[in-house]
Amino acid sequence: MKFTEKDLKQIDKKGLTTEKVEQQIETFTSGLPFSNLVAAATLEDGIMKLTDDAIKKYIALFQDKKNHSSILKFVPASGAATRMFKFLFAFLEDYDPEKESVNSYINNHKEESLSMFFVGLEKFPFYDIVMNNLKERFPDFESKPTNEQRLLFVKAMLDKDQLNYGNFPKGLLPFHEYKNQMISTAFEEHLYESALYAAEDKPTALHFTISADHEDKFDEEFKRIEEKVEQETGSKFDISFSFQKESTDTIAVTPKNEPFRLEDGSILFRPSGHGALVENLNELKADVIFVKNIDNVVVSKYKDEVAKYKKALAGILLDVQERAFEFLNQLASSPISEEELKTISQFLEDDMNVKISAEFEKYSNKHQVAYLVEKLNRPIRICGMVKNEGEPGGGPFWVKDERGTVSLQIVESAQIDSKNKQQHKILKESTHFNPVDIVCSTKNYKGEKFDLLKFVDARAAFITAKTKAGKDLKALELPGLWNGGMANWNTIFVEVPLITFNPVKNVNDLLKETHQIK
């Protein structure tokens, strides 16, 4: 591939290399393999079910150890709220008040989401904010026809010269309304929740990955709520931010796999999805890291229940980590007996879901030790899994890689060859899905940070079809953070209840019980 002098400067400015960009183009040309599903992970095979006694045990273990650990919550929060309001943007674009009423539009377009929005209008946390905006600009607002009121309400929410909610970072939108019209954002709710499982003698630490354009807004929001949240939780907060690195952007190509160029002749590079955030995660140094999306929060009355399962997952992590570290220290101090090697391999199989090679028993003692060290000495993640009730999201599966190794993975539907009958059958047998409820450890048994980039499966990337200025293009997304981004971590899946999963993908999700005070 020949790049112009202008191309080379653009590539260098992004922190990329021509070799890396050429590799990306080659990936478009050669394609990417689908995941090879072996079986769905289920409660009988791959997903741990917690009894009430086990929950109490793991919470007690976490409570006992948390003050001796550095704890951090990692929250991907870079997205704008645009997709939350997709059906409202469509309404503004398509609705003609001269031709039909809003109800006719709803019926003609089968817009159930729009109907639900207007039925629940007064329950939205931003209702009073929008109404105050409208009454200030239209003193006669309440005497206007209902159709006009509804149209003006949506325009006040989304117009760029008004509240412009569609371009807000999702984390700073009004999410919940408490007594006396006190509004909280998802950002604020994460602070309250995190304080419930933070160490008692250290500040509650949270790290948000955000868009650089939004940093000032997040800083302002923290200053606005800091004193109130600290008083109510009794905790100080250590808040940090990072941005998705430009060096993780990927080149876009034409349908013929040539660089897609903009009108000025420059190459189009695109953000490569949340998989790029493994680089941000790689720079954090805490002992225990909770990972949760920005929009997965609840109102205060449900927080203790949510925190209960966070503590249980963290207890499981500390339990298996302690035993793994003991075994690694044992393996490092030779000699080690055949019986001890058998105990360690049994721990890997029974407690860490690691499939031991059928050839293991034929290895020499030296090679058995090296094999077990390689399997044990990895980052660990404990992933909550929720029963599948039709919500979107990746699922837990047993997957065979190109070397024939079978392991537990979180797989997105886009990674599965649905035209393959056997793979489609396994997909349909899936009983749980991934709510992004993860507690992880990124340090080894010597207390050193793992280089997380060494544990990524680069072949688990995605190629997607997009358009730009009306022209077709192909885009490359890096392996998702909790998909291929953590493919070579040691993984334990644990069933957690639906109360722990309350994302706001659509504005109407704010009408659900877990987002309402009454």
Coordinates of C-alpha atoms in Angstrom, one line a residue:
M1 CA 0.0 0.0 0.0
K2 CA 1.5 3.3 -1.1
F3 CA 0.7 6.3 1.2
T4 CA 1.3 9.9 0.2
E5 CA 3.4 12.3 2.3
K6 CA 0.2 13.8 3.6
D7 CA -1.0 10.3 4.7
L8 CA 2.2 9.6 6.5
K9 CA 2.0 12.8 8.5
Q10 CA -1.7 12.0 9.4
I11 CA -0.8 8.5 10.5
D12 CA 2.2 9.7 12.6
K13 CA 0.1 12.5 14.2
K14 CA -2.4 9.8 15.4
G15 CA 0.4 7.9 17.0
L16 CA 0.0 5.0 14.5
T17 CA 2.6 3.4 12.3
T18 CA 2.3 2.5 8.6
E19 CA 2.9 -1.1 9.5
K20 CA -0.1 -1.1 11.9
V21 CA -2.4 0.6 9.3
E22 CA -1.3 -1.9 6.6
Q23 CA -2.1 -4.7 9.0
Q24 CA -5.6 -3.3 9.5
I25 CA -6.1 -3.1 5.7
E26 CA -4.9 -6.7 5.4
T27 CA -7.4 -7.7 8.1
F28 CA -10.2 -6.2 5.9
T29 CA -8.9 -8.2 2.9
S30 CA -8.4 -11.5 4.6
G31 CA -11.4 -11.2 6.9
L32 CA -11.9 -12.4 10.5
P33 CA -13.0 -15.8 11.8
F34 CA -16.2 -16.3 13.6
S35 CA -16.0 -17.6 17.2
N36 CA -16.1 -21.4 17.4
L37 CA -18.8 -22.1 20.0
V38 CA -18.5 -25.5 21.7
A39 CA -21.4 -25.1 24.1
A40 CA -23.4 -22.4 26.0
A41 CA -22.2 -21.8 29.5
T42 CA -25.0 -22.9 31.9
L43 CA -25.5 -23.3 35.6
E44 CA -24.6 -27.0 35.1
D45 CA -21.5 -26.2 33.1
G46 CA -19.5 -22.9 33.4
I47 CA -21.8 -20.6 35.5
M48 CA -21.5 -20.7 39.3
K49 CA -24.8 -20.5 41.3
L50 CA -24.5 -18.8 44.7
T51 CA -26.5 -20.1 47.7
D52 CA -27.5 -17.6 50.4
D53 CA -24.8 -19.1 52.6
A54 CA -22.2 -18.7 49.9
I55 CA -23.2 -15.0 49.4
K56 CA -22.7 -14.4 53.1
K57 CA -19.4 -16.2 53.1
Y58 CA -17.9 -14.2 50.2
I59 CA -19.2 -10.9 51.4
A60 CA -17.6 -11.5 54.8
L61 CA -14.4 -12.5 53.1
F62 CA -14.4 -9.2 51.1
Q63 CA -15.3 -7.1 54.1
D64 CA -12.4 -8.7 56.0
K65 CA -9.9 -8.0 53.3
K66 CA -11.1 -4.8 51.6
N67 CA -9.2 -2.4 53.9
H68 CA -5.9 -4.1 53.0
S69 CA -6.5 -3.6 49.2
S70 CA -6.6 -0.7 46.9
I71 CA -10.1 -0.7 45.3
L72 CA -11.2 1.2 42.1
K73 CA -14.3 1.3 39.9
F74 CA -13.7 1.6 36.2
V75 CA -16.6 3.1 34.3
P76 CA -16.6 3.4 30.4
A77 CA -18.5 6.7 30.0
S78 CA -17.4 8.2 26.7
G79 CA -20.7 7.8 24.8
A80 CA -23.1 10.6 23.9
A81 CA -26.7 10.0 24.7
T82 CA -27.8 10.3 21.0
R83 CA -29.0 6.6 20.7
M84 CA -31.2 7.0 23.8
F85 CA -33.4 9.4 21.8
K86 CA -33.3 7.7 18.4
F87 CA -37.1 7.4 18.1
L88 CA -37.5 11.0 19.2
F89 CA -35.1 12.3 16.5
A90 CA -37.0 10.2 14.0
F91 CA -40.3 11.8 15.2
L92 CA -38.8 15.4 14.7
E93 CA -37.7 14.4 11.3
D94 CA -40.8 12.7 10.0
Y95 CA -43.7 14.3 11.8
D96 CA -45.7 16.9 9.9
P97 CA -48.3 18.6 12.2
E98 CA -50.0 20.0 9.1
K99 CA -50.9 16.5 7.9
E100 CA -51.7 14.5 11.1
S101 CA -52.0 14.5 14.8
V102 CA -49.4 13.0 17.1
N103 CA -51.7 10.1 17.8
S104 CA -52.2 9.4 14.1
Y105 CA -48.5 9.5 13.6
I106 CA -48.0 7.0 16.4
N107 CA -50.6 4.6 14.9
N108 CA -49.5 5.0 11.3
H109 CA -45.9 4.4 12.1
K110 CA -46.6 1.8 14.9
E111 CA -44.4 4.0 17.2
E112 CA -45.0 2.2 20.5
S113 CA -41.9 3.8 22.0
L114 CA -43.2 7.3 21.3
S115 CA -46.6 6.4 22.8
M116 CA -44.9 5.1 25.9
F117 CA -42.8 8.3 26.1
F118 CA -45.8 10.6 26.1
V119 CA -47.9 8.4 28.5
G120 CA -45.0 8.5 31.0
L121 CA -44.0 12.1 30.3
E122 CA -44.4 13.5 33.8
K123 CA -42.4 10.7 35.3
F124 CA -39.2 11.6 33.5
P125 CA -36.6 13.2 35.7
F126 CA -36.1 16.0 33.1
Y127 CA -39.9 16.8 32.9
D128 CA -39.8 19.9 35.1
I129 CA -36.6 21.2 33.5
V130 CA -38.1 21.0 30.0
M131 CA -41.4 22.5 31.1
N132 CA -39.6 25.5 32.8
N133 CA -37.7 26.0 29.5
L134 CA -40.9 26.0 27.5
K135 CA -42.9 28.2 29.9
E136 CA -40.1 30.8 29.9
R137 CA -40.0 30.9 26.1
F138 CA -43.8 30.4 25.5
P139 CA -45.8 32.1 28.3
D140 CA -49.0 30.7 26.6
F141 CA -47.6 27.2 26.4
E142 CA -50.4 25.5 28.4
S143 CA -53.1 27.0 26.2
K144 CA -51.5 25.6 23.0
P145 CA -53.0 22.4 21.4
T146 CA -51.8 19.1 22.7
N147 CA -50.1 18.2 19.4
E148 CA -48.1 21.4 19.4
Q149 CA -47.2 21.0 23.1
R150 CA -45.8 17.5 22.5
L151 CA -43.7 18.6 19.5
L152 CA -42.4 21.7 21.3
F153 CA -41.5 19.4 24.3
V154 CA -39.4 17.1 22.2
K155 CA -37.7 20.0 20.3
A156 CA -36.8 21.7 23.7
M157 CA -35.1 18.4 24.8
L158 CA -33.2 17.8 21.6
D159 CA -32.6 21.1 19.7
K160 CA -29.0 22.2 19.7
D161 CA -29.9 25.7 20.7
Q162 CA -32.1 24.4 23.6
L163 CA -31.3 21.6 26.1
N164 CA -29.5 19.5 23.4
Y165 CA -29.8 16.3 25.4
G166 CA -28.9 14.2 22.4
N167 CA -25.3 15.6 22.5
F168 CA -24.9 15.3 26.3
P169 CA -22.6 12.7 27.6
K170 CA -24.9 10.0 28.9
G171 CA -23.3 10.1 32.3
L172 CA -24.5 13.7 32.8
L173 CA -28.1 13.5 31.7
P174 CA -30.8 13.8 34.3
F175 CA -31.4 10.1 35.3
H176 CA -33.3 10.1 38.6
E177 CA -35.5 12.6 40.4
Y178 CA -35.7 12.6 44.2
K179 CA -37.8 14.6 46.6
N180 CA -37.9 18.4 46.2
Q181 CA -37.0 18.0 42.5
M182 CA -33.5 16.9 43.3
I183 CA -32.0 15.6 40.1
S184 CA -29.2 13.0 40.0
T185 CA -27.1 11.9 37.0
A186 CA -25.7 8.4 36.3
F187 CA -22.3 9.9 37.2
E188 CA -23.5 10.9 40.7
E189 CA -25.3 7.5 41.3
H190 CA -22.0 5.7 40.6
L191 CA -20.4 7.7 43.4
Y192 CA -23.1 6.7 45.9
E193 CA -23.0 3.0 44.9
S194 CA -19.2 2.8 44.9
A195 CA -19.0 4.1 48.4
L196 CA -20.9 1.0 49.6
Y197 CA -18.0 -1.3 48.7
A198 CA -15.0 1.0 49.1
A199 CA -12.3 0.6 51.7
E200 CA -13.2 2.4 54.9
D201 CA -9.9 4.1 55.5
K202 CA -9.2 5.3 51.9
P203 CA -11.0 7.6 49.5
T204 CA -13.6 6.0 47.2
A205 CA -11.7 5.8 43.9
L206 CA -13.5 5.9 40.5
H207 CA -12.0 6.2 37.0
F208 CA -14.2 7.2 34.1
T209 CA -13.2 7.0 30.4
I210 CA -14.8 10.0 28.7
S211 CA -14.6 12.1 25.6
A212 CA -12.0 14.8 25.9
D213 CA -14.7 17.3 24.8
H214 CA -16.7 16.5 28.0
E215 CA -13.9 16.7 30.6
D216 CA -14.9 20.2 31.8
K217 CA -18.6 19.2 32.1
F218 CA -17.6 16.2 34.3
D219 CA -15.3 18.4 36.4
E220 CA -18.2 20.9 36.9
E221 CA -20.6 18.2 37.8
F222 CA -18.3 16.7 40.4
K223 CA -17.7 20.2 42.0
R224 CA -21.5 20.7 42.1
I225 CA -22.2 17.4 44.0
E226 CA -18.9 16.7 45.8
E227 CA -19.8 18.2 49.2
K228 CA -23.4 16.7 49.2
V229 CA -22.2 13.2 48.2
E230 CA -19.3 13.2 50.7
Q231 CA -21.6 14.3 53.5
E232 CA -24.2 11.6 52.7
T233 CA -21.7 8.8 52.2
G234 CA -19.1 9.7 54.8
S235 CA -16.5 9.1 52.2
K236 CA -14.0 11.3 50.3
F237 CA -13.7 10.7 46.6
D238 CA -10.8 10.3 44.3
I239 CA -12.1 10.8 40.7
S240 CA -9.9 10.4 37.7
F241 CA -10.6 10.5 33.9
S242 CA -8.9 9.3 30.8
F243 CA -9.7 9.4 27.1
Q244 CA -9.8 6.8 24.4
K245 CA -6.4 7.1 22.7
E246 CA -6.2 8.3 19.1
S247 CA -3.5 5.7 18.5
T248 CA -6.3 3.0 18.9
D249 CA -8.3 4.5 16.0
T250 CA -8.6 2.2 13.0
I251 CA -8.6 3.0 9.3
A252 CA -11.9 2.9 7.4
V253 CA -11.8 1.3 3.9
T254 CA -14.0 1.3 0.8
P255 CA -15.9 -1.9 -0.2
K256 CA -12.8 -2.7 -2.3
N257 CA -10.5 -2.5 0.8
E258 CA -8.8 0.8 -0.2
P259 CA -8.4 3.6 2.3
F260 CA -11.7 5.6 2.6
R261 CA -10.9 9.3 1.9
L262 CA -12.7 12.4 2.9
E263 CA -13.4 15.3 0.5
D264 CA -10.1 16.9 1.4
G265 CA -8.2 13.7 0.5
S266 CA -7.4 12.8 4.1
I267 CA -7.9 9.2 5.3
L268 CA -10.9 8.5 7.5
F269 CA -9.9 6.9 10.8
R270 CA -12.6 5.9 13.3
P271 CA -12.7 5.2 17.1
S272 CA -12.3 1.4 17.4
G273 CA -15.0 0.7 20.0
H274 CA -14.8 -0.1 23.7
G275 CA -12.0 -2.7 23.1
A276 CA -9.6 0.3 22.9
L277 CA -10.2 0.9 26.6
V278 CA -8.0 -2.1 27.5
E279 CA -5.1 0.5 27.1
N280 CA -6.8 2.8 29.7
L281 CA -7.4 -0.2 32.0
N282 CA -3.8 -1.2 31.6
E283 CA -2.6 2.0 33.2
L284 CA -4.6 1.6 36.4
K285 CA -2.8 0.1 39.4
A286 CA -5.5 -1.0 41.9
D287 CA -5.6 -4.4 43.5
V288 CA -9.4 -4.9 42.9
I289 CA -11.1 -3.2 40.0
F290 CA -14.9 -3.2 39.5
V291 CA -16.0 -2.7 35.9
K292 CA -19.5 -1.4 35.1
N293 CA -21.1 0.7 32.4
I294 CA -22.1 4.3 33.0
D295 CA -25.8 3.8 32.4
N296 CA -26.2 0.7 34.7
V297 CA -27.4 2.5 37.9
V298 CA -30.4 2.4 40.2
V299 CA -32.2 4.8 42.5
S300 CA -31.1 4.8 46.1
K301 CA -33.6 2.3 47.5
Y302 CA -32.1 -0.5 45.4
K303 CA -28.4 0.3 45.9
D304 CA -27.8 -2.0 48.9
E305 CA -29.1 -5.0 47.0
V306 CA -26.9 -4.2 44.0
A307 CA -23.9 -3.6 46.3
K308 CA -24.5 -7.0 48.0
Y309 CA -23.7 -8.8 44.8
K310 CA -20.7 -6.6 44.0
K311 CA -19.2 -7.5 47.3
A312 CA -19.9 -11.2 46.7
L313 CA -18.2 -11.2 43.3
A314 CA -15.2 -9.4 44.9
G315 CA -15.1 -12.0 47.7
I316 CA -15.0 -14.8 45.1
L317 CA -12.1 -12.9 43.3
L318 CA -10.1 -12.5 46.5
D319 CA -10.7 -16.2 47.5
V320 CA -9.5 -17.7 44.2
Q321 CA -6.7 -15.2 43.8
E322 CA -5.3 -16.1 47.2
R323 CA -5.3 -19.7 46.4
A324 CA -3.8 -19.1 42.9
F325 CA -1.0 -17.0 44.4
E326 CA -0.3 -19.7 47.0
F327 CA 0.0 -22.3 44.2
L328 CA 2.2 -20.0 42.0
N329 CA 4.6 -19.5 45.0
Q330 CA 4.6 -23.3 45.5
L331 CA 5.4 -23.8 41.8
A332 CA 8.2 -21.3 42.0
S333 CA 10.0 -23.1 44.8
S334 CA 11.0 -26.5 43.4
P335 CA 11.0 -29.4 43.8
I336 CA 7.2 -30.1 43.7
S337 CA 5.6 -33.5 44.0
E338 CA 3.3 -35.3 41.5
E339 CA 0.5 -35.1 44.1
E340 CA 1.0 -31.3 44.5
L341 CA 0.9 -30.9 40.7
K342 CA -2.3 -32.9 40.6
T343 CA -3.9 -30.6 43.3
I344 CA -3.0 -27.5 41.4
S345 CA -4.3 -28.8 38.1
Q346 CA -7.5 -29.9 39.9
F347 CA -7.9 -26.3 41.2
L348 CA -7.5 -24.9 37.7
E349 CA -10.2 -27.2 36.4
D350 CA -12.7 -27.1 39.2
D351 CA -12.4 -23.6 40.4
M352 CA -11.0 -21.6 37.5
N353 CA -12.8 -23.3 34.6
V354 CA -9.4 -24.0 32.9
K355 CA -9.5 -27.1 30.6
I356 CA -6.2 -29.0 31.2
S357 CA -4.6 -30.6 28.1
A358 CA -5.2 -34.3 27.7
E359 CA -1.4 -34.6 27.1
F360 CA -0.6 -33.0 30.6
E361 CA 0.1 -36.3 32.3
K362 CA 2.7 -37.2 29.6
Y363 CA 4.7 -34.1 30.3
S364 CA 7.9 -34.2 32.3
N365 CA 7.8 -32.6 35.8
K366 CA 9.6 -29.5 34.5
H367 CA 7.1 -29.1 31.7
Q368 CA 4.1 -29.7 33.9
V369 CA 5.3 -26.9 36.2
A370 CA 5.8 -24.5 33.3
Y371 CA 2.4 -25.4 31.9
L372 CA 0.6 -24.8 35.2
V373 CA 2.4 -21.5 35.8
E374 CA 1.4 -20.3 32.3
K375 CA -2.2 -21.2 33.0
L376 CA -2.3 -19.7 36.6
N377 CA -0.3 -16.6 36.1
R378 CA -2.9 -14.5 34.4
P379 CA -5.3 -11.6 35.2
I380 CA -8.5 -12.9 36.8
R381 CA -12.1 -11.7 36.1
I382 CA -15.2 -12.6 38.0
C383 CA -18.2 -11.8 35.7
G384 CA -21.8 -11.6 36.8
M385 CA -24.2 -13.3 34.4
V386 CA -28.0 -12.6 34.3
K387 CA -30.7 -15.0 33.1
N388 CA -31.5 -14.2 29.5
E389 CA -34.9 -12.5 29.3
G390 CA -34.5 -11.0 25.9
E391 CA -32.2 -8.1 26.8
P392 CA -29.5 -7.3 24.2
G393 CA -25.9 -8.2 25.1
G394 CA -23.2 -10.8 24.6
G395 CA -23.5 -14.2 26.2
P396 CA -21.3 -16.7 28.1
F397 CA -20.0 -19.6 26.0
W398 CA -17.4 -22.3 25.9
V399 CA -15.3 -21.4 22.9
K400 CA -12.5 -23.3 21.0
D401 CA -9.7 -21.1 19.7
E402 CA -7.5 -21.8 16.6
R403 CA -5.0 -23.8 18.8
G404 CA -7.8 -26.1 20.0
T405 CA -7.9 -24.7 23.5
V406 CA -11.4 -24.5 25.0
S407 CA -12.2 -21.7 27.4
L408 CA -15.0 -19.5 28.8
Q409 CA -15.7 -16.4 26.8
I410 CA -18.2 -13.6 26.5
V411 CA -19.3 -13.6 22.8
E412 CA -21.4 -11.1 20.9
S413 CA -23.9 -12.2 18.4
A414 CA -21.9 -10.5 15.6
Q415 CA -19.0 -12.9 16.4
I416 CA -21.2 -16.0 15.7
D417 CA -21.9 -17.5 12.3
S418 CA -25.7 -17.7 12.5
K419 CA -25.8 -19.4 9.1
N420 CA -24.1 -22.4 10.6
K421 CA -26.8 -24.6 12.0
Q422 CA -24.7 -26.1 14.8
Q423 CA -23.5 -22.7 15.9
H424 CA -27.0 -21.2 15.7
K425 CA -28.3 -24.1 17.8
I426 CA -25.7 -23.4 20.5
L427 CA -26.6 -19.7 20.5
K428 CA -30.2 -20.6 21.0
E429 CA -29.3 -22.8 24.0
S430 CA -27.8 -19.9 25.8
T431 CA -29.5 -19.3 29.1
H432 CA -27.6 -16.1 30.4
F433 CA -26.2 -12.9 29.0
N434 CA -23.5 -10.5 30.0
P435 CA -24.6 -7.3 31.9
V436 CA -21.0 -6.0 32.2
D437 CA -20.7 -6.7 35.9
I438 CA -17.1 -7.5 36.4
V439 CA -14.6 -7.6 39.3
C440 CA -11.0 -8.2 38.3
S441 CA -7.4 -8.4 39.4
T442 CA -4.7 -7.2 37.1
K443 CA -1.6 -8.0 39.3
N444 CA 0.4 -11.1 39.5
Y445 CA 1.5 -13.1 42.6
K446 CA 4.5 -10.9 43.0
G447 CA 2.3 -7.8 43.1
E448 CA 3.5 -6.7 39.7
K449 CA 1.1 -5.3 37.1
F450 CA 0.3 -7.6 34.1
D451 CA 0.6 -6.1 30.7
L452 CA -3.0 -6.6 29.7
L453 CA -2.3 -6.1 26.0
K454 CA -0.5 -9.5 26.0
F455 CA -3.8 -11.2 27.0
V456 CA -5.9 -9.8 24.1
D457 CA -7.1 -12.0 21.2
A458 CA -6.6 -9.7 18.3
R459 CA -8.5 -12.1 16.0
A460 CA -11.7 -11.4 18.0
A461 CA -12.2 -8.0 16.3
F462 CA -15.3 -7.0 14.3
I463 CA -15.7 -5.7 10.7
T464 CA -18.9 -3.6 10.3
A465 CA -20.6 -1.9 7.4
K466 CA -21.1 1.9 7.8
T467 CA -21.7 4.9 5.6
K468 CA -20.1 8.4 5.5
A469 CA -21.5 11.2 3.5
G470 CA -23.8 8.7 1.7
K471 CA -20.9 6.4 0.7
D472 CA -20.4 2.8 1.9
L473 CA -17.4 1.9 4.0
K474 CA -16.1 -0.9 6.2
A475 CA -15.0 -0.2 9.7
L476 CA -12.8 -2.2 12.1
E477 CA -13.6 -2.5 15.8
L478 CA -11.0 -3.8 18.1
P479 CA -11.9 -6.9 20.2
G480 CA -14.5 -5.8 22.8
L481 CA -13.0 -5.0 26.2
W482 CA -14.8 -7.9 27.9
N483 CA -14.8 -10.1 24.8
G484 CA -11.5 -10.6 22.9
G485 CA -10.0 -7.8 25.1
M486 CA -10.0 -10.2 28.0
A487 CA -10.0 -13.5 26.1
N488 CA -6.8 -14.9 27.7
W489 CA -7.7 -13.9 31.3
N490 CA -8.8 -16.6 33.8
T491 CA -12.6 -16.3 33.9
I492 CA -15.3 -17.3 36.4
F493 CA -18.9 -16.7 35.5
V494 CA -21.4 -16.2 38.4
E495 CA -25.2 -15.9 38.2
V496 CA -26.5 -12.6 39.6
P497 CA -30.1 -11.4 39.8
L498 CA -31.7 -9.1 37.3
I499 CA -31.8 -6.3 39.9
T500 CA -28.1 -5.8 39.1
F501 CA -28.7 -5.0 35.5
N502 CA -30.6 -1.7 34.8
P503 CA -29.1 -0.1 31.7
V504 CA -30.7 2.9 30.0
K505 CA -30.3 2.2 26.3
N506 CA -33.6 3.9 25.4
V507 CA -35.0 7.0 27.2
N508 CA -38.1 5.0 28.2
D509 CA -35.9 2.7 30.3
L510 CA -36.0 5.6 32.8
L511 CA -39.7 4.7 33.4
K512 CA -38.7 1.3 34.8
E513 CA -39.1 0.7 38.5
T514 CA -35.4 0.7 39.3
H515 CA -35.1 4.3 38.0
Q516 CA -38.3 5.6 39.7
I517 CA -38.6 6.8 43.3
K518 CA -42.3 6.2 43.7

